[in-house]
PDB file of C-alpha atoms in Angstrom:
ATOM      1  CA  UNK A   1       0.000   0.000   0.000  1.00 97.00           C
ATOM      2  CA  UNK A   2       1.096   3.513  -0.673  1.00 97.00           C
ATOM      3  CA  UNK A   3      -0.383   6.449   1.232  1.00 98.00           C
ATOM      4  CA  UNK A   4       0.248  10.133   0.742  1.00 98.00           C
ATOM      5  CA  UNK A   5      -0.515  12.052   3.936  1.00 98.00           C
ATOM      6  CA  UNK A   6      -1.121  15.764   3.658  1.00 98.00           C
ATOM      7  CA  UNK A   7      -1.288  17.674   6.922  1.00 98.00           C
ATOM      8  CA  UNK A   8      -4.315  19.972   6.765  1.00 98.00           C
ATOM      9  CA  UNK A   9      -6.170  22.561   8.799  1.00 98.00           C
ATOM     10  CA  UNK A  10      -9.407  21.480   7.084  1.00 98.00           C
ATOM     11  CA  UNK A  11     -10.585  19.360   4.172  1.00 98.00           C
ATOM     12  CA  UNK A  12     -13.725  18.125   2.452  1.00 98.00           C
ATOM     13  CA  UNK A  13     -14.644  15.682  -0.280  1.00 98.00           C
ATOM     14  CA  UNK A  14     -17.654  15.976  -2.577  1.00 98.00           C
ATOM     15  CA  UNK A  15     -19.211  13.396  -4.879  1.00 97.00           C
ATOM     16  CA  UNK A  16     -21.656  14.592  -7.545  1.00 96.00           C
ATOM     17  CA  UNK A  17     -21.813  18.014  -5.897  1.00 95.00           C
ATOM     18  CA  UNK A  18     -22.689  16.672  -2.436  1.00 97.00           C
ATOM     19  CA  UNK A  19     -20.224  16.817   0.473  1.00 97.00           C
ATOM     20  CA  UNK A  20     -19.499  13.207   1.433  1.00 96.00           C
ATOM     21  CA  UNK A  21     -17.099  14.012   4.271  1.00 97.00           C
ATOM     22  CA  UNK A  22     -15.218  16.828   5.972  1.00 98.00           C
ATOM     23  CA  UNK A  23     -12.573  17.197   8.673  1.00 98.00           C
ATOM     24  CA  UNK A  24     -10.783  19.885  10.584  1.00 97.00           C
ATOM     25  CA  UNK A  25      -7.132  19.583  11.638  1.00 98.00           C
ATOM     26  CA  UNK A  26      -5.408  16.337  10.717  1.00 98.00           C
ATOM     27  CA  UNK A  27      -4.534  14.423   7.556  1.00 98.00           C
ATOM     28  CA  UNK A  28      -5.925  13.838   4.133  1.00 98.00           C
ATOM     29  CA  UNK A  29      -4.813  10.283   3.379  1.00 98.00           C
ATOM     30  CA  UNK A  30      -4.689   9.399  -0.312  1.00 98.00           C
ATOM     31  CA  UNK A  31      -4.619   5.590  -0.319  1.00 98.00           C
ATOM     32  CA  UNK A  32      -3.363   3.370  -3.140  1.00 97.00           C
ATOM     33  CA  UNK A  33      -3.599  -0.405  -2.780  1.00 98.00           C
ATOM     34  CA  UNK A  34      -1.181  -2.609  -4.672  1.00 96.00           C
ATOM     35  CA  UNK A  35      -1.560  -6.162  -5.914  1.00 95.00           C
ATOM     36  CA  UNK A  36      -0.498  -8.450  -3.077  1.00 95.00           C
ATOM     37  CA  UNK A  37      -1.396  -6.034  -0.277  1.00 96.00           C
ATOM     38  CA  UNK A  38      -3.438  -7.374   2.632  1.00 97.00           C
ATOM     39  CA  UNK A  39      -4.975  -6.423   5.973  1.00 97.00           C
ATOM     40  CA  UNK A  40      -1.565  -6.496   7.672  1.00 97.00           C
ATOM     41  CA  UNK A  41      -0.360  -3.604   5.516  1.00 97.00           C
ATOM     42  CA  UNK A  42      -3.570  -1.638   6.097  1.00 98.00           C
ATOM     43  CA  UNK A  43      -3.284  -2.028   9.862  1.00 97.00           C
ATOM     44  CA  UNK A  44       0.447  -1.227   9.989  1.00 97.00           C
ATOM     45  CA  UNK A  45      -0.036   1.934   7.944  1.00 98.00           C
ATOM     46  CA  UNK A  46      -3.008   2.986  10.079  1.00 98.00           C
ATOM     47  CA  UNK A  47      -0.837   2.663  13.183  1.00 98.00           C
ATOM     48  CA  UNK A  48       1.918   4.692  11.516  1.00 97.00           C
ATOM     49  CA  UNK A  49      -0.615   7.359  10.439  1.00 98.00           C
ATOM     50  CA  UNK A  50      -2.103   7.691  13.933  1.00 98.00           C
ATOM     51  CA  UNK A  51       1.271   7.838  15.689  1.00 98.00           C
ATOM     52  CA  UNK A  52       3.363   9.842  13.205  1.00 97.00           C
ATOM     53  CA  UNK A  53       4.707  12.905  14.978  1.00 97.00           C
ATOM     54  CA  UNK A  54       4.450  15.704  12.408  1.00 97.00           C
ATOM     55  CA  UNK A  55       2.322  18.198  14.347  1.00 97.00           C
ATOM     56  CA  UNK A  56       4.027  20.995  16.255  1.00 95.00           C
ATOM     57  CA  UNK A  57       4.275  21.144  20.031  1.00 95.00           C
ATOM     58  CA  UNK A  58       4.404  24.437  21.981  1.00 95.00           C
ATOM     59  CA  UNK A  59       8.063  24.869  20.943  1.00 96.00           C
ATOM     60  CA  UNK A  60       7.245  24.405  17.239  1.00 93.00           C
ATOM     61  CA  UNK A  61       8.893  20.955  17.033  1.00 96.00           C
ATOM     62  CA  UNK A  62       7.370  17.909  15.305  1.00 96.00           C
ATOM     63  CA  UNK A  63       6.480  16.137  18.555  1.00 96.00           C
ATOM     64  CA  UNK A  64       2.718  15.574  18.358  1.00 98.00           C
ATOM     65  CA  UNK A  65       0.695  12.905  16.595  1.00 98.00           C
ATOM     66  CA  UNK A  66      -2.936  12.792  15.473  1.00 97.00           C
ATOM     67  CA  UNK A  67      -3.695  11.011  18.721  1.00 97.00           C
ATOM     68  CA  UNK A  68      -1.957  13.708  20.777  1.00 97.00           C
ATOM     69  CA  UNK A  69      -3.925  16.560  19.247  1.00 95.00           C
ATOM     70  CA  UNK A  70      -7.256  14.796  18.684  1.00 97.00           C
ATOM     71  CA  UNK A  71      -6.879  15.212  14.920  1.00 98.00           C
ATOM     72  CA  UNK A  72      -8.977  13.661  12.178  1.00 98.00           C
ATOM     73  CA  UNK A  73      -8.251  11.894   8.902  1.00 98.00           C
ATOM     74  CA  UNK A  74     -10.064  12.003   5.583  1.00 98.00           C
ATOM     75  CA  UNK A  75      -9.446   8.753   3.679  1.00 98.00           C
ATOM     76  CA  UNK A  76      -9.573   8.950  -0.132  1.00 98.00           C
ATOM     77  CA  UNK A  77      -8.918   5.949  -2.372  1.00 97.00           C
ATOM     78  CA  UNK A  78      -6.464   6.755  -5.146  1.00 95.00           C
ATOM     79  CA  UNK A  79      -5.257   3.902  -7.358  1.00 94.00           C
ATOM     80  CA  UNK A  80      -3.192   6.362  -9.407  1.00 93.00           C
ATOM     81  CA  UNK A  81      -0.570   6.285  -6.651  1.00 95.00           C
ATOM     82  CA  UNK A  82       0.446   2.914  -8.099  1.00 93.00           C
ATOM     83  CA  UNK A  83       1.068   4.357 -11.583  1.00 92.00           C
ATOM     84  CA  UNK A  84       4.089   3.037 -13.462  1.00 91.00           C
ATOM     85  CA  UNK A  85       5.396   5.784 -15.744  1.00 93.00           C
ATOM     86  CA  UNK A  86       8.736   4.257 -16.700  1.00 93.00           C
ATOM     87  CA  UNK A  87       7.800   3.642 -20.343  1.00 93.00           C
ATOM     88  CA  UNK A  88       5.786   5.653 -22.808  1.00 92.00           C
ATOM     89  CA  UNK A  89       3.556   8.593 -22.030  1.00 93.00           C
ATOM     90  CA  UNK A  90       0.542   6.806 -20.612  1.00 94.00           C
ATOM     91  CA  UNK A  91       0.769   5.431 -17.062  1.00 94.00           C
ATOM     92  CA  UNK A  92       0.243   1.738 -16.447  1.00 92.00           C
ATOM     93  CA  UNK A  93      -1.819   0.678 -13.453  1.00 94.00           C
ATOM     94  CA  UNK A  94      -1.079  -3.045 -13.542  1.00 91.00           C
ATOM     95  CA  UNK A  95       0.475  -2.869 -10.065  1.00 93.00           C
ATOM     96  CA  UNK A  96      -2.772  -1.642  -8.527  1.00 94.00           C
ATOM     97  CA  UNK A  97      -4.949  -4.195  -6.730  1.00 95.00           C
ATOM     98  CA  UNK A  98      -8.220  -5.487  -8.132  1.00 95.00           C
ATOM     99  CA  UNK A  99     -10.920  -2.913  -7.227  1.00 95.00           C
ATOM    100  CA  UNK A 100     -12.860  -5.351  -5.015  1.00 96.00           C
ATOM    101  CA  UNK A 101      -9.759  -6.134  -2.969  1.00 97.00           C
ATOM    102  CA  UNK A 102      -8.650  -2.490  -2.919  1.00 97.00           C
ATOM    103  CA  UNK A 103     -12.049  -1.281  -1.661  1.00 97.00           C
ATOM    104  CA  UNK A 104     -11.885  -3.712   1.249  1.00 98.00           C
ATOM    105  CA  UNK A 105      -8.359  -2.683   2.202  1.00 98.00           C
ATOM    106  CA  UNK A 106      -9.152   1.034   2.060  1.00 98.00           C
ATOM    107  CA  UNK A 107     -12.067   0.298   4.415  1.00 98.00           C
ATOM    108  CA  UNK A 108      -9.754  -1.740   6.667  1.00 98.00           C
ATOM    109  CA  UNK A 109      -7.253   1.145   6.840  1.00 98.00           C
ATOM    110  CA  UNK A 110     -10.027   3.603   7.806  1.00 98.00           C
ATOM    111  CA  UNK A 111     -11.488   1.183  10.375  1.00 98.00           C
ATOM    112  CA  UNK A 112      -8.044   0.582  11.897  1.00 98.00           C
ATOM    113  CA  UNK A 113      -7.641   4.355  12.342  1.00 98.00           C
ATOM    114  CA  UNK A 114     -11.025   4.537  14.068  1.00 98.00           C
ATOM    115  CA  UNK A 115     -10.069   1.613  16.323  1.00 98.00           C
ATOM    116  CA  UNK A 116      -7.088   3.716  17.439  1.00 98.00           C
ATOM    117  CA  UNK A 117      -9.372   6.651  18.291  1.00 97.00           C
ATOM    118  CA  UNK A 118      -8.915   8.739  15.135  1.00 98.00           C
ATOM    119  CA  UNK A 119     -12.168  10.176  13.696  1.00 98.00           C
ATOM    120  CA  UNK A 120     -12.373   9.361   9.967  1.00 98.00           C
ATOM    121  CA  UNK A 121     -14.263  10.936   7.068  1.00 98.00           C
ATOM    122  CA  UNK A 122     -14.357   9.024   3.794  1.00 97.00           C
ATOM    123  CA  UNK A 123     -14.642   9.603   0.104  1.00 95.00           C
ATOM    124  CA  UNK A 124     -16.523   7.117  -2.072  1.00 95.00           C
ATOM    125  CA  UNK A 125     -14.442   4.310  -3.566  1.00 95.00           C
ATOM    126  CA  UNK A 126     -14.346   4.428  -7.368  1.00 92.00           C
ATOM    127  CA  UNK A 127     -16.253   7.718  -7.621  1.00 95.00           C
ATOM    128  CA  UNK A 128     -15.058  10.918  -9.255  1.00 96.00           C
ATOM    129  CA  UNK A 129     -14.385  13.095  -6.218  1.00 97.00           C
ATOM    130  CA  UNK A 130     -13.603  16.737  -5.644  1.00 97.00           C
ATOM    131  CA  UNK A 131     -11.198  17.057  -2.719  1.00 98.00           C
ATOM    132  CA  UNK A 132     -10.680  20.478  -1.166  1.00 98.00           C
ATOM    133  CA  UNK A 133      -8.016  21.006   1.451  1.00 98.00           C
ATOM    134  CA  UNK A 134      -6.001  23.626   3.231  1.00 98.00           C
ATOM    135  CA  UNK A 135      -2.503  22.136   3.293  1.00 97.00           C
ATOM    136  CA  UNK A 136      -0.774  23.009   6.562  1.00 96.00           C
ATOM    137  CA  UNK A 137       2.936  23.729   6.300  1.00 93.00           C
ATOM    138  CA  UNK A 138       2.833  22.278   3.717  1.00 94.00           C
ATOM    139  CA  UNK A 139       3.701  18.922   5.216  1.00 97.00           C
ATOM    140  CA  UNK A 140       3.344  15.919   2.906  1.00 97.00           C
ATOM    141  CA  UNK A 141       4.585  12.451   3.873  1.00 97.00           C
ATOM    142  CA  UNK A 142       4.614   9.299   1.725  1.00 97.00           C
ATOM    143  CA  UNK A 143       4.054   6.001   3.530  1.00 96.00           C
ATOM    144  CA  UNK A 144       4.731   2.776   1.664  1.00 94.00           C
ATOM    145  CA  UNK A 145       4.160  -0.591   3.300  1.00 92.00           C
ATOM    146  CA  UNK A 146       7.232  -1.995   1.524  1.00 87.00           C
ATOM    147  CA  UNK A 147       9.382   0.664   3.217  1.00 87.00           C
ATOM    148  CA  UNK A 148       8.253  -0.376   6.701  1.00 81.00           C
ATOM    149  CA  UNK A 149      10.162  -3.639   6.330  1.00 75.00           C
ATOM    150  CA  UNK A 150      13.396  -2.131   4.988  1.00 74.00           C
ATOM    151  CA  UNK A 151      16.184  -0.979   7.304  1.00 74.00           C
ATOM    152  CA  UNK A 152      16.967   2.719   7.418  1.00 72.00           C
ATOM    153  CA  UNK A 153      20.032   3.920   5.549  1.00 72.00           C
ATOM    154  CA  UNK A 154      23.135   3.093   7.504  1.00 66.00           C
ATOM    155  CA  UNK A 155      21.503  -0.081   8.840  1.00 60.00           C
ATOM    156  CA  UNK A 156      19.784   1.584  11.829  1.00 55.00           C
TER     157      UNK A 156
END
């Protein structure tokens, strides 16, 4: 799974002109599910999202997580995060999961956030959505489940 987290002061998602979800301070999570991903990846990335310390403390340092500040997350499915653009001019999406599997794993990610105490708003899987957000910082972090298993540079 690949997730792009954008720290926001507010965000909303509309489908067919109707607001489907809105949040205040927290993250917009754009979620791409790859072939071979499973519930373990969804749960691990939800834990990382909830606990990632990228919100400022009183001294202005990145020391607070969503859980610390009572932040929210808006979860938006986005298979285009799995685009392969190495050849030609049209992206290939063959690395993206089957839509039925992907829909279930996006739901699992959102549910795992809620289980950790993070309020979640959702877009609609497979729909054309209009996402509005006020990017805070801007702070944008890419989470990839494959990276969670790799050692950091320098072996530590």
